[in-house]
């Protein structure tokens, strides 16, 4: 009897240990699985993005006005925050793809707002130090680290560019994956506000300029005057064609005028001849009358 009770106690202990191990495995797997934000920022081509703090996203004030811009707003927000969707919601593959696109758009618009906060500027400063945004492709900028910038704050207008604080110009990113990112996810303000906040990272303005040379001699300013004055071939042909048509029209008009003038001259000549004939007839009649009287 005592032996049976001992075996039962051992089995109970084994079950409890297995249950605890299963629970630990489940909790460990949940802990090892990255959040949606970490997963998204770790995707290839998303190196420009920083991880937005979840407490910033959970504040409704920071999301003001985004519900009208993003489709499936509530579901997209739940996906970003790793909230489980309702059990009664069943999505097709197409709807799930649309939901993922909506979550990406929502996170991008939140990201643009987060960048101009102190926490966002600090996060992007670390990326700037690591040259995560690439370097200026201009040779005379000596590999100056750049910052991402958008040319518009409206989504769907243009893709992201990189801003060089040395030459103060913008360029396309070198990686093709990054060229498809919407520029509104970074906005037009971020790089300039960052350099104002951290002026020690603003380099001196580039003063060097490439000088073209031929056999070691600098080109004179008048070297390209012929190029500037020369019209494109197609445009020149159109101009010549228009001039030819105008000349032909003028020639035709001149010919018509000449014909009309000749006609007028012939008419005048006929009138003069008729008048002369009338005068001669009158003189003959007068001579006849004078002869009869004599």
Coordinates of C-alpha atoms in Angstrom, one line a residue:
X1 CA 0.0 0.0 0.0
X2 CA 2.8 2.4 0.9
X3 CA 4.6 1.4 -2.3
X4 CA 1.5 2.2 -4.4
X5 CA 1.2 5.6 -2.7
X6 CA 4.8 6.3 -3.4
X7 CA 4.5 5.5 -7.0
X8 CA 1.4 7.8 -7.3
X9 CA 3.3 10.6 -5.6
X10 CA 6.2 10.1 -8.0
X11 CA 3.8 10.2 -11.0
X12 CA 2.2 13.4 -9.7
X13 CA 5.6 15.0 -9.3
X14 CA 6.5 14.0 -12.9
X15 CA 3.3 15.5 -14.2
X16 CA 3.8 18.7 -12.3
X17 CA 7.3 18.9 -13.5
X18 CA 6.3 18.3 -17.1
X19 CA 3.6 21.0 -16.9
X20 CA 6.0 23.5 -15.4
X21 CA 8.5 22.7 -18.2
X22 CA 5.8 23.1 -20.8
X23 CA 4.8 26.5 -19.4
X24 CA 8.4 27.6 -19.2
X25 CA 8.9 26.5 -22.9
X26 CA 5.8 28.4 -23.9
X27 CA 6.9 31.5 -22.0
X28 CA 10.4 31.2 -23.4
X29 CA 9.1 30.9 -27.0
X30 CA 6.9 34.0 -26.5
X31 CA 9.9 35.9 -25.1
X32 CA 12.1 34.8 -28.0
X33 CA 9.6 35.9 -30.6
X34 CA 10.3 39.5 -31.7
X35 CA 7.7 42.1 -31.6
X36 CA 6.1 43.3 -34.8
X37 CA 8.0 46.6 -34.6
X38 CA 11.4 44.8 -34.2
X39 CA 10.5 42.5 -37.0
X40 CA 9.5 45.3 -39.3
X41 CA 12.6 47.4 -38.6
X42 CA 14.8 44.4 -39.2
X43 CA 13.5 43.7 -42.7
X44 CA 15.9 44.3 -45.5
X45 CA 15.5 47.8 -46.9
X46 CA 14.0 49.2 -43.6
X47 CA 17.4 50.2 -42.1
X48 CA 16.3 53.8 -42.1
X49 CA 13.5 53.1 -39.6
X50 CA 14.0 53.3 -35.9
X51 CA 11.9 51.4 -33.3
X52 CA 9.1 53.6 -32.0
X53 CA 8.4 53.1 -28.3
X54 CA 5.1 51.3 -27.7
X55 CA 4.0 53.8 -25.0
X56 CA 4.2 56.5 -27.7
X57 CA 2.0 54.5 -30.0
X58 CA -0.5 53.7 -27.2
X59 CA -1.0 57.5 -26.5
X60 CA -4.1 58.4 -28.6
X61 CA -2.9 62.1 -28.7
X62 CA 0.1 61.1 -30.9
X63 CA -2.2 59.3 -33.4
X64 CA -4.6 62.2 -33.9
X65 CA -5.9 62.3 -37.5
X66 CA -4.3 59.1 -38.7
X67 CA -7.6 57.1 -38.6
X68 CA -8.9 58.9 -41.6
X69 CA -5.7 58.3 -43.6
X70 CA -5.1 54.6 -43.0
X71 CA -7.5 51.9 -44.0
X72 CA -8.3 49.1 -41.4
X73 CA -6.9 51.5 -38.8
X74 CA -8.0 49.6 -35.7
X75 CA -6.8 46.2 -37.0
X76 CA -3.5 47.8 -38.2
X77 CA -2.9 49.3 -34.8
X78 CA -3.5 46.0 -33.1
X79 CA -1.1 44.3 -35.4
X80 CA 1.6 46.9 -34.6
X81 CA 1.1 46.5 -30.9
X82 CA 1.0 42.6 -31.1
X83 CA -2.6 42.5 -29.9
X84 CA -4.5 39.4 -30.7
X85 CA -7.3 39.9 -33.3
X86 CA -10.9 39.1 -32.2
X87 CA -11.7 35.4 -32.4
X88 CA -14.7 35.9 -34.7
X89 CA -12.7 37.8 -37.3
X90 CA -11.6 35.6 -40.3
X91 CA -9.5 37.2 -42.9
X92 CA -8.7 35.9 -46.4
X93 CA -5.2 36.0 -47.8
X94 CA -6.0 39.1 -49.8
X95 CA -7.4 40.9 -46.7
X96 CA -4.4 39.9 -44.6
X97 CA -2.1 41.3 -47.2
X98 CA -4.1 44.6 -47.2
X99 CA -3.9 44.6 -43.5
X100 CA -0.1 44.3 -43.5
X101 CA 0.1 47.2 -46.0
X102 CA -2.1 49.3 -43.8
X103 CA 0.0 48.4 -40.7
X104 CA 3.2 49.4 -42.6
X105 CA 1.6 52.7 -43.7
X106 CA 0.3 53.5 -40.1
X107 CA 3.7 52.7 -38.6
X108 CA 5.4 54.9 -41.2
X109 CA 3.2 57.9 -40.4
X110 CA 3.7 57.4 -36.7
X111 CA 7.4 57.1 -37.3
X112 CA 7.5 60.5 -39.0
X113 CA 5.9 62.1 -35.9
X114 CA 8.1 60.2 -33.5
X115 CA 11.3 61.4 -35.2
X116 CA 10.8 65.0 -34.2
X117 CA 10.5 64.1 -30.5
X118 CA 13.6 64.0 -28.3
X119 CA 13.5 60.2 -28.1
X120 CA 13.2 59.9 -31.8
X121 CA 16.1 62.3 -32.4
X122 CA 18.3 60.3 -30.0
X123 CA 17.5 57.0 -31.7
X124 CA 18.3 58.4 -35.1
X125 CA 21.5 60.0 -33.8
X126 CA 22.8 56.6 -33.0
X127 CA 22.0 55.5 -36.6
X128 CA 23.8 58.6 -37.9
X129 CA 26.9 57.7 -35.9
X130 CA 26.9 54.2 -37.4
X131 CA 26.3 55.6 -41.0
X132 CA 23.2 53.5 -41.3
X133 CA 21.7 56.0 -43.8
X134 CA 24.7 55.9 -46.2
X135 CA 27.2 58.4 -47.3
X136 CA 27.0 61.3 -49.7
X137 CA 27.8 60.1 -53.3
X138 CA 29.4 63.4 -54.1
X139 CA 33.2 63.0 -54.3
X140 CA 34.1 66.3 -52.8
X141 CA 32.0 65.6 -49.7
X142 CA 34.5 63.0 -48.6
X143 CA 32.0 60.3 -47.6
X144 CA 29.9 62.6 -45.4
X145 CA 27.2 60.6 -43.5
X146 CA 23.7 61.5 -44.6
X147 CA 20.2 61.6 -43.1
X148 CA 16.9 60.4 -44.6
X149 CA 14.4 63.1 -45.7
X150 CA 11.1 63.3 -47.6
X151 CA 10.3 65.9 -50.2
X152 CA 6.6 65.9 -49.1
X153 CA 4.7 65.2 -45.9
X154 CA 1.8 63.7 -47.9
X155 CA 2.0 59.9 -48.3
X156 CA 2.2 58.5 -51.8
X157 CA 3.8 61.7 -53.2
X158 CA 7.5 60.8 -53.4
X159 CA 10.1 58.3 -52.2
X160 CA 12.7 58.9 -49.5
X161 CA 15.9 60.7 -50.3
X162 CA 19.1 61.1 -48.3
X163 CA 20.2 64.6 -47.3
X164 CA 23.9 65.6 -47.2
X165 CA 24.5 68.3 -44.5
X166 CA 27.8 69.2 -46.1
X167 CA 26.8 70.1 -49.7
X168 CA 23.1 70.6 -48.6
X169 CA 21.7 68.5 -51.5
X170 CA 19.6 65.4 -51.7
X171 CA 20.3 62.1 -53.5
X172 CA 18.6 58.7 -54.1
X173 CA 19.6 56.0 -51.7
X174 CA 22.2 53.5 -53.0
X175 CA 20.2 50.4 -52.1
X176 CA 17.3 49.6 -54.4
X177 CA 15.1 48.3 -51.5
X178 CA 15.3 51.7 -49.8
X179 CA 14.3 53.6 -53.0
X180 CA 10.7 52.4 -52.7
X181 CA 10.1 53.7 -49.1
X182 CA 7.6 56.5 -48.9
X183 CA 9.3 59.8 -48.1
X184 CA 6.4 60.9 -45.9
X185 CA 7.5 58.3 -43.3
X186 CA 10.4 60.6 -42.5
X187 CA 9.0 64.0 -43.4
X188 CA 10.6 67.2 -44.5
X189 CA 11.5 68.5 -41.1
X190 CA 13.5 65.7 -39.4
X191 CA 17.1 66.1 -40.7
X192 CA 17.2 69.9 -40.3
X193 CA 15.7 69.8 -36.8
X194 CA 18.2 67.1 -35.9
X195 CA 21.2 69.3 -37.0
X196 CA 19.7 72.2 -35.1
X197 CA 19.4 70.1 -32.0
X198 CA 22.9 68.6 -32.3
X199 CA 24.9 71.3 -34.1
X200 CA 28.2 69.5 -33.3
X201 CA 27.2 67.0 -36.0
X202 CA 26.7 69.6 -38.6
X203 CA 29.9 69.7 -40.8
X204 CA 31.3 72.8 -42.5
X205 CA 29.7 73.6 -45.7
X206 CA 31.4 72.2 -48.8
X207 CA 33.5 74.8 -50.6
X208 CA 35.3 72.6 -53.1
X209 CA 34.1 72.6 -56.6
X210 CA 35.2 70.4 -59.5
X211 CA 37.1 72.3 -62.2
X212 CA 37.1 70.9 -65.7
X213 CA 40.4 70.9 -67.5
X214 CA 41.7 70.1 -71.0
X215 CA 45.4 69.0 -71.1
X216 CA 45.8 70.5 -67.6
X217 CA 44.4 73.9 -68.5
X218 CA 41.2 75.3 -67.0
X219 CA 38.4 75.9 -69.5
X220 CA 37.5 79.4 -70.1
X221 CA 33.9 80.5 -69.4
X222 CA 33.3 81.0 -73.1
X223 CA 34.2 77.4 -73.9
X224 CA 30.6 76.2 -73.7
X225 CA 28.9 79.2 -75.3
X226 CA 28.4 77.4 -78.6
X227 CA 26.7 74.6 -76.7
X228 CA 24.4 77.0 -74.9
X229 CA 23.6 78.8 -78.0
X230 CA 23.1 75.8 -80.2
X231 CA 19.5 74.7 -80.5
X232 CA 18.5 71.1 -80.4
X233 CA 18.3 69.5 -83.8
X234 CA 14.6 68.7 -83.7
X235 CA 13.8 72.2 -82.6
X236 CA 16.0 73.6 -85.4
X237 CA 14.2 71.5 -87.9
X238 CA 10.9 72.7 -86.7
X239 CA 12.0 76.3 -86.9
X240 CA 13.4 75.8 -90.4
X241 CA 10.2 74.1 -91.5
X242 CA 8.1 76.9 -90.1
X243 CA 10.3 79.5 -91.8
X244 CA 10.0 77.6 -95.1
X245 CA 6.2 77.4 -94.8
X246 CA 6.1 81.1 -94.0
X247 CA 8.4 81.9 -97.0
X248 CA 6.3 79.8 -99.3
X249 CA 3.2 81.5 -98.1
X250 CA 4.8 84.9 -98.6
X251 CA 5.9 83.9 -102.1
X252 CA 2.4 82.7 -103.0
X253 CA 1.0 86.0 -101.7
X254 CA 3.5 87.9 -103.8
X255 CA 2.6 86.0 -106.9
X256 CA -1.1 86.7 -106.4
X257 CA -0.4 90.3 -105.9
X258 CA 1.7 90.5 -109.1
X259 CA -1.0 88.7 -111.1
X260 CA -3.6 91.2 -109.7
X261 CA -1.3 94.1 -110.5
X262 CA -0.8 92.8 -114.1
X263 CA -4.6 92.4 -114.5
X264 CA -5.1 96.0 -113.3
X265 CA -2.5 97.3 -115.7
X266 CA -4.0 95.4 -118.6
X267 CA -7.4 96.8 -117.8
X268 CA -6.0 100.3 -117.6
X269 CA -4.3 99.8 -121.0
X270 CA -7.5 98.7 -122.6
X271 CA -9.3 101.7 -121.1
X272 CA -6.6 104.0 -122.5
X273 CA -6.9 102.4 -126.0
X274 CA -10.6 102.7 -126.0
X275 CA -10.4 106.4 -125.0
X276 CA -7.8 107.0 -127.8
X277 CA -10.1 105.3 -130.4
X278 CA -13.0 107.5 -129.3
X279 CA -11.0 110.6 -129.8
X280 CA -9.9 109.6 -133.3
X281 CA -13.5 108.8 -134.3
X282 CA -14.6 112.2 -133.1
X283 CA -11.8 113.9 -135.2
X284 CA -12.7 112.0 -138.3
X285 CA -16.4 113.0 -138.0
X286 CA -15.4 116.6 -137.5
X287 CA -13.2 116.5 -140.7
X288 CA -16.1 115.0 -142.7
X289 CA -18.5 117.6 -141.5
X290 CA -16.0 120.4 -142.4
X291 CA -15.5 118.9 -145.9
X292 CA -19.2 118.8 -146.6
X293 CA -19.6 122.4 -145.6
X294 CA -16.8 123.4 -147.9

